[in-house]
Amino acid sequence: MARAKFQTLTEQMFYILLCLREECCGMDVMEKVASMTNGYIQIGAGTMYTLLADFQKSGMIEETAVEGRKRSYRITGKGRDMLAQEYERLQRQIKDYENIYG
Amino acid sequence: MKEKSKQIRRYFSFGYDSLDTLKHYLEDMAKQGWMFVEYTGMRLVFEPCEARELNFAVEIFDKTSQYATFCNEENLEYIEYCEQAGWHYISSFGVLQFFYSEDLELTPIETDDRMKWESIWKAGKPNRFSIGLILPLCAILQLFTILGMNPMGIFLSYINFANLIVWSALLINGIVYWIRTLLWRKRCLKSIEAGEGIIPQKHMTARQGYTLLAVILCLWSGGGILTAVITGDHSPIMICVICVLVVLMLPVILWARRLAVRLKLSPSMNLFMQLALGIGFGFLLMVAAVVMVLFLSLWDEQGHSEWEFSAKEAGKKGEVSFTVPVDDVAFFFDAAGNLIEQPQEKRARKDSGYSTKRESEGHFLLQLDFSSQTLIWNYAGYKQEKVFAGMFPTEGIDVHYEMYQSRFACLLDLVEWWGRKGRISQGSLNYPFEKAEVLRTEETGKVYCYYDENAVTREEEDFEYYQYLFRKEHSILKLLCSQELPEETLEELYQILP
């Protein structure tokens, strides 16, 4: 049920897709996310492995290179749409907050 | 090469729903100088190490099989991811993956509680299927068979009684399992929603679990031996064979698992081997039970008191006998139904053709004895075989009986109640209490008589058929006679009953 799973993105999913704008492997994504968020978002190796496999299955990322067991990925058009959709959702939430407390 | 003698093995009870509890146990062992090296499916193996604080991770990798005997490519890839993140791989057991790190603050392998919970829930499917569905279904089927067809059987036979307890316990266990699982699921989802992580499910400790199993098996088989000693019915000893086989089954299945790992069998072959072993053991159990039943029936045969009656003599004298199983007292009637003096040595000749013999349905909390219902009549050169009673040469009388005895009067009340309701026919008392005439009423009991001239009809001749019922505190005797019995005979019979 990949579609139902990715109707909205968790923080970890969001940052993984964000990092995959450029081709990189799972370990690189983990490091990038940690540095991008100043360690606020940590992604475990197991979670990363599972999410990459699920993203690939649902067509949001694609495999670009394989070296031994090291696989590199990049975001697809569908993945970018998903990111944009999530961005709009977050914007709406921010706007709603500002309307009330802003 | 690892020195096996220095290894220690520990039982630790855990499930996929309590992996955090296992993680803390491994950390405690490391603090005590024991490093976890392997899980065998039953026990955890440790080797001596420098006592130190370590960070363990016990994870579920759901892209492999629970019956995997080696790591597939995806699993190796997963392990590599974890190792690159700073986790040291220790070992795997099916979907279970064990890692450790010296960095106590290292990012956990699974950082998404929702995803972790989903893999735990998925991994628990086989358990929910077997403990929560298959076993309770088998229990319902068994209970329906035991209670639905012959509820009195549970008081007559220890095996039936023990079966009732065991299958009821399995059914209750299944219900409790579902309640616990669903409540845990609800609490977990709530906790994950609140960002508080997964709550480990509580399990009894390994020691508690094995003690409970040992107590159940001891009670089960001990009860069988005790019943066999007290009642003289040896068939409950069969339970001991089953208990021994059940105890042997666990190490055999684990041994099969180790063999599958050594042979690097595929998950499907491993599952097939375990299933084949299970079915094989079930078959062995059945064979052992059949052999035991045969052996015990031969054993019981030697001590079985059987009274047979000569048809030739019956033809001449018009006598019939039956034995009340109270101190094996034998009664002999003449053709008019009067009791006649007979020495107990008067046992039948086996070649006499016609015989009545005492049989038993069971000896446990309740005892049921009855006369044989198969009649082989070889009288004056005329041979025929009939099933069921009521047929006897016209010059003699026919007597058949059912006798219920119990130390517990309430069980006989139950037998009578069932008899009055007439809902159950198999193995229970069937007597028309409502239509019967009460011949005697005493403080200790009653004697009923029911007579229906059309009760038994044969093509050529009608037989009179008297149904007497003696109801006393510890016994019920139902007597079927082809002739009316005199008052003195009834008196004597009544007095001898407990």
Coordinates of C-alpha atoms in Angstrom, one line a residue:
Chain A
M1 CA 0.0 0.0 0.0
A2 CA 2.8 2.4 -1.0
R3 CA 0.4 5.1 -2.2
A4 CA -1.5 5.2 1.1
K5 CA 1.8 5.2 3.0
F6 CA 3.1 8.3 1.1
Q7 CA -0.1 10.4 1.1
T8 CA 1.8 12.6 3.5
L9 CA 5.5 12.5 4.3
T10 CA 7.1 12.2 7.6
E11 CA 10.1 14.4 8.4
Q12 CA 12.5 11.6 7.6
M13 CA 10.8 10.9 4.2
F14 CA 10.8 14.6 3.4
Y15 CA 14.5 15.1 4.0
I16 CA 15.5 11.9 2.1
L17 CA 13.7 13.1 -1.0
L18 CA 15.1 16.5 -0.6
C19 CA 18.7 15.1 -0.5
L20 CA 18.1 13.0 -3.5
R21 CA 17.9 16.0 -5.8
E22 CA 21.4 15.0 -6.5
E23 CA 22.4 11.4 -7.1
C24 CA 23.7 9.8 -3.9
C25 CA 23.8 6.6 -1.9
G26 CA 22.0 5.8 1.3
M27 CA 25.0 6.6 3.6
D28 CA 25.5 9.9 1.9
V29 CA 21.8 10.7 2.4
M30 CA 22.1 10.0 6.1
E31 CA 25.1 12.3 6.5
K32 CA 23.5 15.0 4.4
V33 CA 20.3 15.0 6.4
A34 CA 22.2 15.2 9.6
S35 CA 24.2 18.1 8.4
M36 CA 21.3 19.9 6.8
T37 CA 19.2 19.7 10.0
N38 CA 22.2 20.2 12.4
G39 CA 21.6 16.8 13.8
Y40 CA 17.9 17.5 14.5
I41 CA 16.8 14.8 12.2
Q42 CA 18.6 11.5 12.5
I43 CA 17.8 8.6 10.2
G44 CA 18.7 5.1 11.2
A45 CA 20.4 2.7 8.8
G46 CA 17.5 0.3 8.9
T47 CA 14.9 3.0 8.3
M48 CA 16.9 4.4 5.5
Y49 CA 17.2 1.0 3.8
T50 CA 13.5 0.4 4.1
L51 CA 12.5 3.8 2.9
L52 CA 14.7 3.8 -0.1
A53 CA 13.3 0.4 -1.1
D54 CA 9.7 1.7 -0.7
F55 CA 10.4 5.0 -2.5
Q56 CA 11.9 3.1 -5.4
K57 CA 9.0 0.7 -5.5
S58 CA 6.5 3.5 -5.6
G59 CA 8.5 5.3 -8.4
M60 CA 9.5 8.3 -6.4
I61 CA 13.2 7.6 -6.8
E62 CA 15.2 5.7 -9.3
E63 CA 18.4 3.7 -9.0
T64 CA 21.2 5.3 -10.9
A65 CA 24.3 3.3 -10.2
V66 CA 25.3 0.0 -8.4
E67 CA 28.8 -0.6 -7.1
G68 CA 28.9 -3.9 -5.3
R69 CA 26.2 -3.5 -2.7
K70 CA 26.4 0.3 -2.8
R71 CA 23.4 1.7 -4.7
S72 CA 22.9 5.3 -5.7
Y73 CA 19.5 6.9 -6.3
R74 CA 18.0 10.1 -7.6
I75 CA 14.6 11.7 -7.2
T76 CA 12.1 11.2 -10.1
G77 CA 9.4 13.6 -11.4
K78 CA 6.8 11.8 -9.3
G79 CA 9.1 12.2 -6.2
R80 CA 9.4 15.9 -7.0
D81 CA 5.6 16.3 -7.2
M82 CA 5.3 14.5 -3.9
L83 CA 7.8 16.9 -2.4
A84 CA 6.0 19.9 -3.8
Q85 CA 2.7 18.6 -2.5
E86 CA 4.2 18.2 0.9
Y87 CA 5.7 21.7 0.7
E88 CA 2.2 23.2 -0.1
R89 CA 0.7 21.2 2.8
L90 CA 3.3 22.6 5.2
Q91 CA 2.8 26.1 3.8
R92 CA -1.0 25.8 4.4
Q93 CA -0.3 24.8 7.9
I94 CA 2.0 27.8 8.5
K95 CA -0.5 30.1 6.9
D96 CA -3.3 28.8 9.2
Y97 CA -1.1 29.2 12.2
E98 CA -0.2 32.8 11.2
N99 CA -3.9 33.6 10.6
I100 CA -4.6 32.7 14.2
Y101 CA -1.5 33.7 16.1
G102 CA 0.4 35.9 13.6
Chain B
M1 CA 38.2 -21.1 16.5
K2 CA 35.7 -20.4 19.3
E3 CA 36.2 -22.4 22.5
K4 CA 32.8 -23.9 23.0
S5 CA 33.5 -24.9 26.6
K6 CA 33.7 -21.2 27.6
Q7 CA 30.3 -20.4 26.1
I8 CA 27.2 -20.2 28.3
R9 CA 23.7 -20.6 27.1
R10 CA 20.7 -18.9 28.6
Y11 CA 17.0 -19.2 28.1
F12 CA 15.3 -15.9 27.6
S13 CA 11.7 -15.6 26.8
F14 CA 10.9 -12.9 24.3
G15 CA 8.8 -12.2 21.2
Y16 CA 8.9 -9.9 18.3
D17 CA 6.8 -7.6 20.4
S18 CA 9.4 -7.4 23.2
L19 CA 12.7 -6.9 21.4
D20 CA 13.6 -3.9 23.6
T21 CA 13.5 -6.2 26.7
L22 CA 15.9 -8.5 25.0
K23 CA 18.2 -5.6 24.0
H24 CA 18.4 -4.5 27.7
Y25 CA 19.1 -8.1 28.7
L26 CA 22.0 -8.4 26.3
E27 CA 23.4 -5.1 27.6
D28 CA 23.2 -6.3 31.2
M29 CA 25.0 -9.5 30.2
A30 CA 27.8 -7.4 28.5
K31 CA 28.1 -5.4 31.7
Q32 CA 28.7 -8.7 33.5
G33 CA 31.4 -9.8 31.1
W34 CA 29.3 -12.0 28.7
M35 CA 29.1 -11.0 25.0
F36 CA 26.2 -12.3 23.0
V37 CA 27.2 -14.3 20.0
E38 CA 24.3 -16.3 18.7
Y39 CA 20.6 -17.1 19.2
T40 CA 19.8 -20.8 18.6
G41 CA 16.0 -20.5 18.5
M42 CA 15.6 -21.5 22.1
R43 CA 18.7 -20.2 23.9
L44 CA 21.1 -17.2 23.7
V45 CA 24.7 -18.1 23.5
F46 CA 27.3 -15.9 25.3
E47 CA 31.1 -15.8 25.4
P48 CA 33.3 -14.2 28.0
C49 CA 34.4 -10.7 27.3
E50 CA 35.7 -7.7 29.1
A51 CA 32.8 -6.3 31.2
R52 CA 31.7 -3.1 29.6
E53 CA 28.8 -1.0 28.6
L54 CA 27.7 -1.8 25.1
N55 CA 24.8 -0.6 22.9
F56 CA 22.8 -3.5 21.4
A57 CA 20.2 -3.4 18.6
V58 CA 17.8 -6.3 18.0
E59 CA 15.9 -5.5 14.8
I60 CA 13.4 -7.2 12.4
F61 CA 14.4 -7.3 8.8
D62 CA 11.1 -8.2 7.1
K63 CA 12.5 -8.6 3.6
T64 CA 13.8 -12.0 4.5
S65 CA 11.9 -15.1 5.7
Q66 CA 11.4 -16.3 9.3
Y67 CA 12.7 -19.6 8.0
A68 CA 15.8 -18.2 6.4
T69 CA 18.9 -20.2 7.2
F70 CA 21.4 -17.8 5.7
C71 CA 21.4 -14.1 4.8
N72 CA 20.1 -13.4 1.3
E73 CA 21.5 -10.5 -0.8
E74 CA 19.0 -8.0 0.5
N75 CA 19.8 -9.0 4.1
L76 CA 23.5 -8.6 3.4
E77 CA 22.8 -5.2 1.9
Y78 CA 20.8 -4.2 5.1
I79 CA 23.7 -5.4 7.3
E80 CA 26.2 -3.4 5.2
Y81 CA 24.0 -0.3 5.7
C82 CA 24.0 -0.8 9.4
E83 CA 27.8 -1.5 9.6
Q84 CA 28.5 1.7 7.6
A85 CA 26.4 3.5 10.2
G86 CA 28.6 2.2 13.0
W87 CA 26.8 -0.9 14.1
H88 CA 28.7 -4.2 14.3
Y89 CA 26.8 -7.2 13.0
I90 CA 26.7 -10.2 15.4
S91 CA 24.3 -12.7 13.9
S92 CA 20.8 -13.3 12.4
F93 CA 18.0 -15.7 13.2
G94 CA 15.4 -15.7 10.5
V95 CA 14.1 -12.1 10.4
L96 CA 15.9 -11.2 13.7
Q97 CA 19.1 -9.2 13.3
F98 CA 21.6 -8.7 16.2
F99 CA 24.0 -5.7 16.2
Y100 CA 26.1 -4.0 18.8
S101 CA 28.1 -0.8 19.1
E102 CA 30.5 0.7 21.6
D103 CA 29.0 4.1 21.0
L104 CA 26.2 4.4 23.4
E105 CA 24.8 7.4 21.7
L106 CA 24.8 6.0 18.2
T107 CA 21.7 6.7 16.1
P108 CA 19.4 3.7 16.5
I109 CA 19.0 1.4 13.4
E110 CA 15.3 2.0 13.3
T111 CA 14.3 5.7 13.8
D112 CA 10.7 5.5 12.6
D113 CA 8.6 3.9 15.3
R114 CA 5.6 3.5 13.0
M115 CA 7.6 1.6 10.5
K116 CA 9.3 -0.5 13.3
W117 CA 5.9 -1.3 14.7
E118 CA 4.6 -2.3 11.3
S119 CA 7.4 -4.8 10.9
I120 CA 6.8 -6.2 14.4
W121 CA 3.1 -6.6 13.6
K122 CA 3.9 -8.3 10.3
A123 CA 6.5 -10.6 11.9
G124 CA 3.9 -11.7 14.5
K125 CA 1.5 -13.0 11.9
P126 CA 2.5 -16.7 12.1
N127 CA 2.1 -16.6 15.9
R128 CA -1.3 -15.0 15.6
F129 CA -2.2 -17.6 13.1
S130 CA -1.1 -20.6 15.1
I131 CA -1.8 -19.5 18.8
G132 CA -4.7 -17.2 18.0
L133 CA -6.5 -19.1 15.3
I134 CA -5.4 -22.7 14.6
L135 CA -5.1 -23.9 18.2
P136 CA -8.4 -22.3 19.4
L137 CA -10.2 -23.8 16.3
C138 CA -8.8 -27.2 17.1
A139 CA -9.8 -26.7 20.7
I140 CA -13.4 -25.8 19.7
L141 CA -13.6 -28.9 17.4
Q142 CA -12.3 -31.1 20.2
L143 CA -14.5 -29.6 22.8
F144 CA -17.5 -30.0 20.5
T145 CA -16.6 -33.7 20.0
I146 CA -16.0 -34.3 23.7
L147 CA -19.0 -32.4 25.1
G148 CA -21.4 -32.5 22.2
M149 CA -21.4 -36.2 21.5
N150 CA -21.0 -37.8 24.9
P151 CA -20.6 -35.3 27.8
M152 CA -20.7 -38.2 30.3
G153 CA -17.5 -39.5 28.7
I154 CA -15.5 -36.8 30.6
F155 CA -16.5 -38.5 33.9
L156 CA -16.0 -42.0 32.6
S157 CA -12.5 -41.6 31.2
Y158 CA -9.4 -39.8 32.5
I159 CA -8.2 -39.3 29.0
N160 CA -11.4 -37.5 28.0
F161 CA -11.3 -35.5 31.3
A162 CA -7.7 -34.5 30.7
N163 CA -8.5 -33.6 27.0
L164 CA -11.3 -31.4 28.2
I165 CA -9.0 -29.5 30.6
V166 CA -6.1 -29.2 28.0
W167 CA -8.3 -28.1 25.1
S168 CA -10.3 -25.7 27.4
A169 CA -7.0 -24.3 28.5
L170 CA -5.8 -23.8 24.9
L171 CA -9.1 -22.1 24.0
I172 CA -8.8 -19.8 27.0
N173 CA -5.2 -19.2 26.1
G174 CA -6.3 -18.2 22.6
I175 CA -8.9 -15.8 23.9
V176 CA -6.5 -14.2 26.4
Y177 CA -3.9 -14.0 23.7
W178 CA -6.2 -12.0 21.4
I179 CA -7.3 -9.7 24.2
R180 CA -3.7 -9.0 25.2
T181 CA -2.6 -8.6 21.6
L182 CA -5.4 -6.2 20.7
L183 CA -4.9 -4.2 23.9
W184 CA -1.2 -4.0 23.3
R185 CA -1.8 -2.9 19.7
K186 CA -4.1 -0.2 20.8
R187 CA -1.6 1.0 23.5
C188 CA 1.3 0.9 21.1
L189 CA -0.4 2.9 18.4
K190 CA -1.4 5.5 21.0
S191 CA 2.1 5.6 22.3
I192 CA 3.6 6.0 18.8
E193 CA 1.2 8.7 18.0
A194 CA 2.3 10.5 21.1
G195 CA 5.9 10.1 20.1
E196 CA 6.7 7.8 23.1
G197 CA 7.8 4.8 21.1
I198 CA 6.8 1.2 21.2
I199 CA 5.7 -0.4 24.4
P200 CA 7.3 -3.9 24.8
Q201 CA 4.7 -6.6 25.4
K202 CA 5.2 -8.4 28.8
H203 CA 6.0 -12.1 28.6
M204 CA 6.6 -14.6 31.4
T205 CA 10.2 -15.3 32.0
A206 CA 11.8 -18.5 30.5
R207 CA 12.0 -20.1 33.9
Q208 CA 8.3 -19.3 34.6
G209 CA 7.4 -20.7 31.1
Y210 CA 9.3 -23.9 31.4
T211 CA 8.1 -24.4 35.0
L212 CA 4.5 -24.0 33.9
L213 CA 5.0 -26.5 31.0
A214 CA 6.7 -29.0 33.4
V215 CA 3.8 -28.6 35.9
I216 CA 1.2 -29.1 33.2
L217 CA 2.9 -32.2 31.8
C218 CA 3.6 -33.6 35.3
L219 CA 0.0 -33.1 36.3
W220 CA -1.3 -34.5 33.1
S221 CA 0.8 -37.6 33.1
G222 CA 0.8 -37.9 37.0
G223 CA -3.0 -37.9 36.9
G224 CA -2.9 -40.6 34.3
I225 CA -0.7 -42.8 36.4
L226 CA -2.7 -42.1 39.6
T227 CA -6.0 -42.9 37.8
A228 CA -4.5 -46.1 36.4
V229 CA -3.4 -47.2 39.9
I230 CA -6.6 -46.3 41.6
T231 CA -9.1 -47.6 39.0
G232 CA -7.1 -50.4 37.5
D233 CA -7.8 -49.0 34.0
H234 CA -4.4 -48.8 32.4
S235 CA -5.2 -46.7 29.4
P236 CA -4.5 -43.3 31.0
I237 CA -0.8 -44.3 31.2
M238 CA -0.9 -43.6 27.4
I239 CA -0.8 -39.9 28.4
C240 CA 2.7 -40.3 29.7
V241 CA 3.9 -41.5 26.3
I242 CA 2.3 -38.4 24.7
C243 CA 4.0 -36.1 27.4
V244 CA 7.4 -37.7 26.7
L245 CA 6.9 -37.3 23.0
V246 CA 5.9 -33.6 23.4
V247 CA 9.0 -33.0 25.5
L248 CA 11.2 -34.7 22.9
M249 CA 9.6 -32.8 20.1
L250 CA 11.1 -29.4 21.0
P251 CA 14.8 -30.4 20.8
V252 CA 14.1 -32.4 17.7
I253 CA 12.6 -29.4 15.9
L254 CA 15.5 -27.2 17.1
W255 CA 17.9 -29.8 15.9
A256 CA 16.2 -29.8 12.5
R257 CA 16.6 -26.0 12.4
R258 CA 20.3 -26.3 13.1
L259 CA 20.6 -29.0 10.5
A260 CA 18.8 -26.7 8.0
V261 CA 21.3 -23.9 8.8
R262 CA 24.2 -26.2 8.3
L263 CA 22.9 -27.5 5.0
K264 CA 21.9 -23.9 4.0
L265 CA 18.4 -25.0 3.0
S266 CA 16.1 -22.5 1.4
P267 CA 13.4 -21.0 3.6
S268 CA 10.7 -23.2 1.9
M269 CA 12.8 -26.3 2.4
N270 CA 13.4 -25.4 6.0
L271 CA 9.7 -24.9 6.6
F272 CA 8.9 -28.1 4.8
M273 CA 11.4 -30.0 6.9
Q274 CA 9.9 -28.6 10.1
L275 CA 6.3 -29.3 9.0
A276 CA 7.4 -32.8 7.9
L277 CA 8.9 -33.4 11.3
G278 CA 5.8 -32.1 13.0
I279 CA 3.6 -34.3 10.9
G280 CA 6.0 -37.2 11.4
F281 CA 6.0 -36.7 15.1
G282 CA 2.2 -36.5 15.1
F283 CA 2.1 -39.8 13.2
L284 CA 4.5 -41.3 15.7
L285 CA 2.3 -40.0 18.5
M286 CA -0.7 -41.7 16.9
V287 CA 1.2 -45.0 16.4
A288 CA 2.5 -44.9 20.0
A289 CA -1.1 -44.3 21.2
V290 CA -2.5 -47.2 19.2
V291 CA 0.3 -49.5 20.4
M292 CA -0.3 -48.5 23.9
V293 CA -4.0 -49.0 23.6
L294 CA -3.4 -52.5 22.2
F295 CA -0.9 -53.3 24.8
L296 CA -3.0 -52.0 27.6
S297 CA -6.2 -53.8 26.4
L298 CA -4.2 -57.0 26.4
W299 CA -3.0 -56.2 29.9
D300 CA -6.5 -55.4 31.1
E301 CA -7.8 -58.5 29.4
Q302 CA -5.8 -60.7 31.8
G303 CA -7.4 -59.2 34.9
H304 CA -10.8 -58.8 33.4
S305 CA -13.5 -60.7 35.1
E306 CA -15.9 -62.1 32.5
W307 CA -18.9 -64.1 33.2
E308 CA -20.2 -66.3 30.4
F309 CA -23.2 -68.5 30.4
S310 CA -23.8 -71.8 28.8
A311 CA -26.6 -71.8 26.3
K312 CA -26.9 -75.6 26.4
E313 CA -27.5 -75.5 30.2
A314 CA -29.8 -72.5 29.7
G315 CA -31.8 -74.5 27.3
K316 CA -32.1 -77.3 29.7
K317 CA -32.6 -75.4 32.9
G318 CA -33.9 -72.2 31.6
E319 CA -31.3 -70.2 33.6
V320 CA -29.7 -66.9 33.0
S321 CA -27.0 -65.0 34.8
F322 CA -25.6 -61.5 35.2
T323 CA -22.9 -60.1 37.3
V324 CA -23.3 -56.9 39.3
P325 CA -19.9 -55.2 39.4
V326 CA -20.0 -54.7 43.1
D327 CA -17.5 -57.3 44.4
D328 CA -18.4 -59.2 41.2
V329 CA -21.5 -60.7 42.6
A330 CA -23.2 -63.0 40.1
F331 CA -26.9 -63.6 40.0
F332 CA -28.5 -66.6 38.5
F333 CA -32.2 -66.6 37.6
D334 CA -34.5 -69.5 36.7
A335 CA -37.0 -69.1 33.9
A336 CA -39.5 -67.6 36.3
G337 CA -37.0 -64.8 37.3
N338 CA -36.4 -66.3 40.8
L339 CA -32.8 -66.1 42.1
I340 CA -31.2 -69.5 42.4
E341 CA -28.2 -70.5 44.4
Q342 CA -25.2 -70.9 42.3
P343 CA -21.6 -71.3 43.3
Q344 CA -19.3 -68.6 41.9
E345 CA -17.1 -71.2 40.2
K346 CA -19.9 -71.7 37.7
R347 CA -18.2 -70.0 34.9
A348 CA -19.2 -70.6 31.4
R349 CA -17.6 -72.8 28.9
K350 CA -16.3 -70.8 26.1
D351 CA -17.6 -73.1 23.5
S352 CA -21.2 -72.9 24.7
G353 CA -22.3 -70.5 22.0
Y354 CA -24.5 -68.1 23.9
S355 CA -22.8 -65.8 26.3
T356 CA -23.5 -62.6 28.1
K357 CA -20.4 -60.7 29.1
R358 CA -19.6 -57.7 31.2
E359 CA -18.1 -54.8 29.5
S360 CA -17.0 -51.4 30.7
E361 CA -17.3 -47.9 29.3
G362 CA -14.8 -46.4 31.8
H363 CA -13.6 -46.2 35.3
F364 CA -12.8 -42.8 36.5
L365 CA -15.0 -40.4 38.5
L366 CA -17.9 -42.4 37.2
Q367 CA -18.0 -46.1 36.3
L368 CA -20.2 -47.6 33.7
D369 CA -20.6 -51.4 33.3
F370 CA -23.0 -53.1 31.0
S371 CA -23.7 -56.4 29.6
S372 CA -22.6 -57.2 26.1
Q373 CA -25.0 -56.3 23.4
T374 CA -23.9 -59.0 20.9
L375 CA -25.7 -62.2 21.2
I376 CA -24.5 -65.4 19.6
W377 CA -27.0 -68.1 20.0
N378 CA -25.9 -71.6 19.2
Y379 CA -28.7 -73.7 20.6
A380 CA -29.7 -77.2 19.6
G381 CA -27.8 -77.0 16.4
Y382 CA -29.5 -73.8 15.4
K383 CA -27.0 -70.9 14.9
Q384 CA -27.7 -67.3 14.4
E385 CA -26.1 -64.0 15.3
K386 CA -28.0 -61.0 16.4
V387 CA -27.0 -57.6 17.5
F388 CA -28.7 -56.1 20.5
A389 CA -30.5 -57.7 23.3
G390 CA -34.0 -58.9 23.8
M391 CA -33.7 -62.2 22.1
F392 CA -33.4 -65.3 24.0
P393 CA -34.9 -68.8 23.8
T394 CA -38.5 -68.7 24.9
E395 CA -37.9 -71.1 27.7
G396 CA -35.3 -68.8 29.4
I397 CA -35.3 -65.1 30.4
D398 CA -33.1 -62.4 29.0
V399 CA -31.3 -60.0 31.3
H400 CA -29.3 -57.0 30.3
Y401 CA -28.1 -54.2 32.4
E402 CA -26.3 -50.9 32.6
M403 CA -24.8 -49.9 35.9
Y404 CA -23.4 -46.5 36.9
Q405 CA -21.4 -46.1 40.0
S406 CA -19.7 -43.1 41.5
R407 CA -18.4 -41.9 44.9
F408 CA -19.8 -38.5 44.0
A409 CA -23.5 -38.6 44.3
C410 CA -23.8 -35.4 42.3
L411 CA -22.5 -37.1 39.2
L412 CA -25.2 -39.7 39.5
D413 CA -27.7 -36.9 39.8
L414 CA -26.3 -35.6 36.6
V415 CA -26.6 -39.0 34.9
E416 CA -30.3 -39.1 36.0
W417 CA -30.9 -35.6 34.8
W418 CA -29.5 -36.5 31.4
G419 CA -31.6 -39.6 31.5
R420 CA -34.7 -37.6 32.3
K421 CA -34.0 -35.1 29.6
G422 CA -33.2 -37.9 27.1
R423 CA -31.2 -35.5 25.0
I424 CA -28.1 -37.5 24.8
S425 CA -28.3 -41.1 23.8
Q426 CA -24.7 -42.1 23.3
G427 CA -23.2 -43.6 26.5
S428 CA -25.8 -42.1 28.7
L429 CA -28.7 -43.4 30.6
N430 CA -31.9 -43.7 28.6
Y431 CA -34.9 -44.4 30.8
P432 CA -38.6 -43.3 30.6
F433 CA -38.7 -41.9 34.2
E434 CA -42.0 -40.1 33.5
K435 CA -43.8 -43.2 32.4
A436 CA -42.3 -45.6 34.9
E437 CA -44.0 -46.8 38.0
V438 CA -42.2 -46.3 41.3
L439 CA -42.1 -49.8 42.9
R440 CA -40.2 -48.8 46.1
T441 CA -39.3 -45.6 47.8
E442 CA -36.7 -45.8 50.5
E443 CA -34.5 -43.2 52.3
T444 CA -31.6 -44.5 50.3
G445 CA -33.3 -44.5 46.9
K446 CA -36.0 -45.7 44.6
V447 CA -36.9 -48.6 42.3
Y448 CA -38.7 -47.9 39.1
C449 CA -40.4 -50.2 36.7
Y450 CA -41.5 -49.5 33.1
Y451 CA -43.2 -52.1 31.0
D452 CA -44.2 -51.7 27.4
E453 CA -45.5 -54.8 25.7
N454 CA -44.6 -53.4 22.3
A455 CA -41.1 -52.5 23.3
V456 CA -39.4 -55.3 21.5
T457 CA -41.0 -57.0 18.6
R458 CA -39.7 -59.8 16.5
E459 CA -41.3 -61.1 13.3
E460 CA -42.7 -64.3 14.8
E461 CA -43.2 -63.5 18.5
D462 CA -43.6 -60.7 20.9
F463 CA -41.3 -60.4 23.9
E464 CA -42.3 -58.9 27.2
Y465 CA -39.8 -56.4 28.2
Y466 CA -39.5 -55.0 31.8
Q467 CA -37.2 -52.1 32.4
Y468 CA -36.2 -51.8 36.1
L469 CA -34.2 -48.9 37.4
F470 CA -32.6 -49.0 40.8
R471 CA -31.6 -45.5 42.0
K472 CA -29.4 -45.4 45.1
E473 CA -27.0 -42.8 46.4
H474 CA -23.9 -44.2 44.8
S475 CA -25.3 -46.4 42.0
I476 CA -27.9 -46.6 39.3
L477 CA -28.8 -50.0 37.9
K478 CA -30.9 -50.3 34.8
L479 CA -32.1 -53.8 34.3
L480 CA -33.8 -55.0 31.1
C481 CA -35.6 -58.3 31.6
S482 CA -37.7 -60.4 29.3
Q483 CA -39.9 -61.4 32.3
E484 CA -41.2 -59.7 35.3
L485 CA -38.9 -60.2 38.4
P486 CA -40.4 -61.3 41.7
E487 CA -40.4 -58.9 44.7
E488 CA -37.7 -60.9 46.6
T489 CA -35.3 -60.7 43.6
L490 CA -35.8 -56.9 43.4
E491 CA -35.2 -56.7 47.2
E492 CA -32.0 -58.6 47.1
L493 CA -30.7 -56.6 44.1
Y494 CA -31.6 -53.4 45.8
Q495 CA -29.8 -54.3 49.0
I496 CA -26.6 -55.2 47.2
L497 CA -26.2 -51.9 45.5
P498 CA -24.0 -49.2 47.0

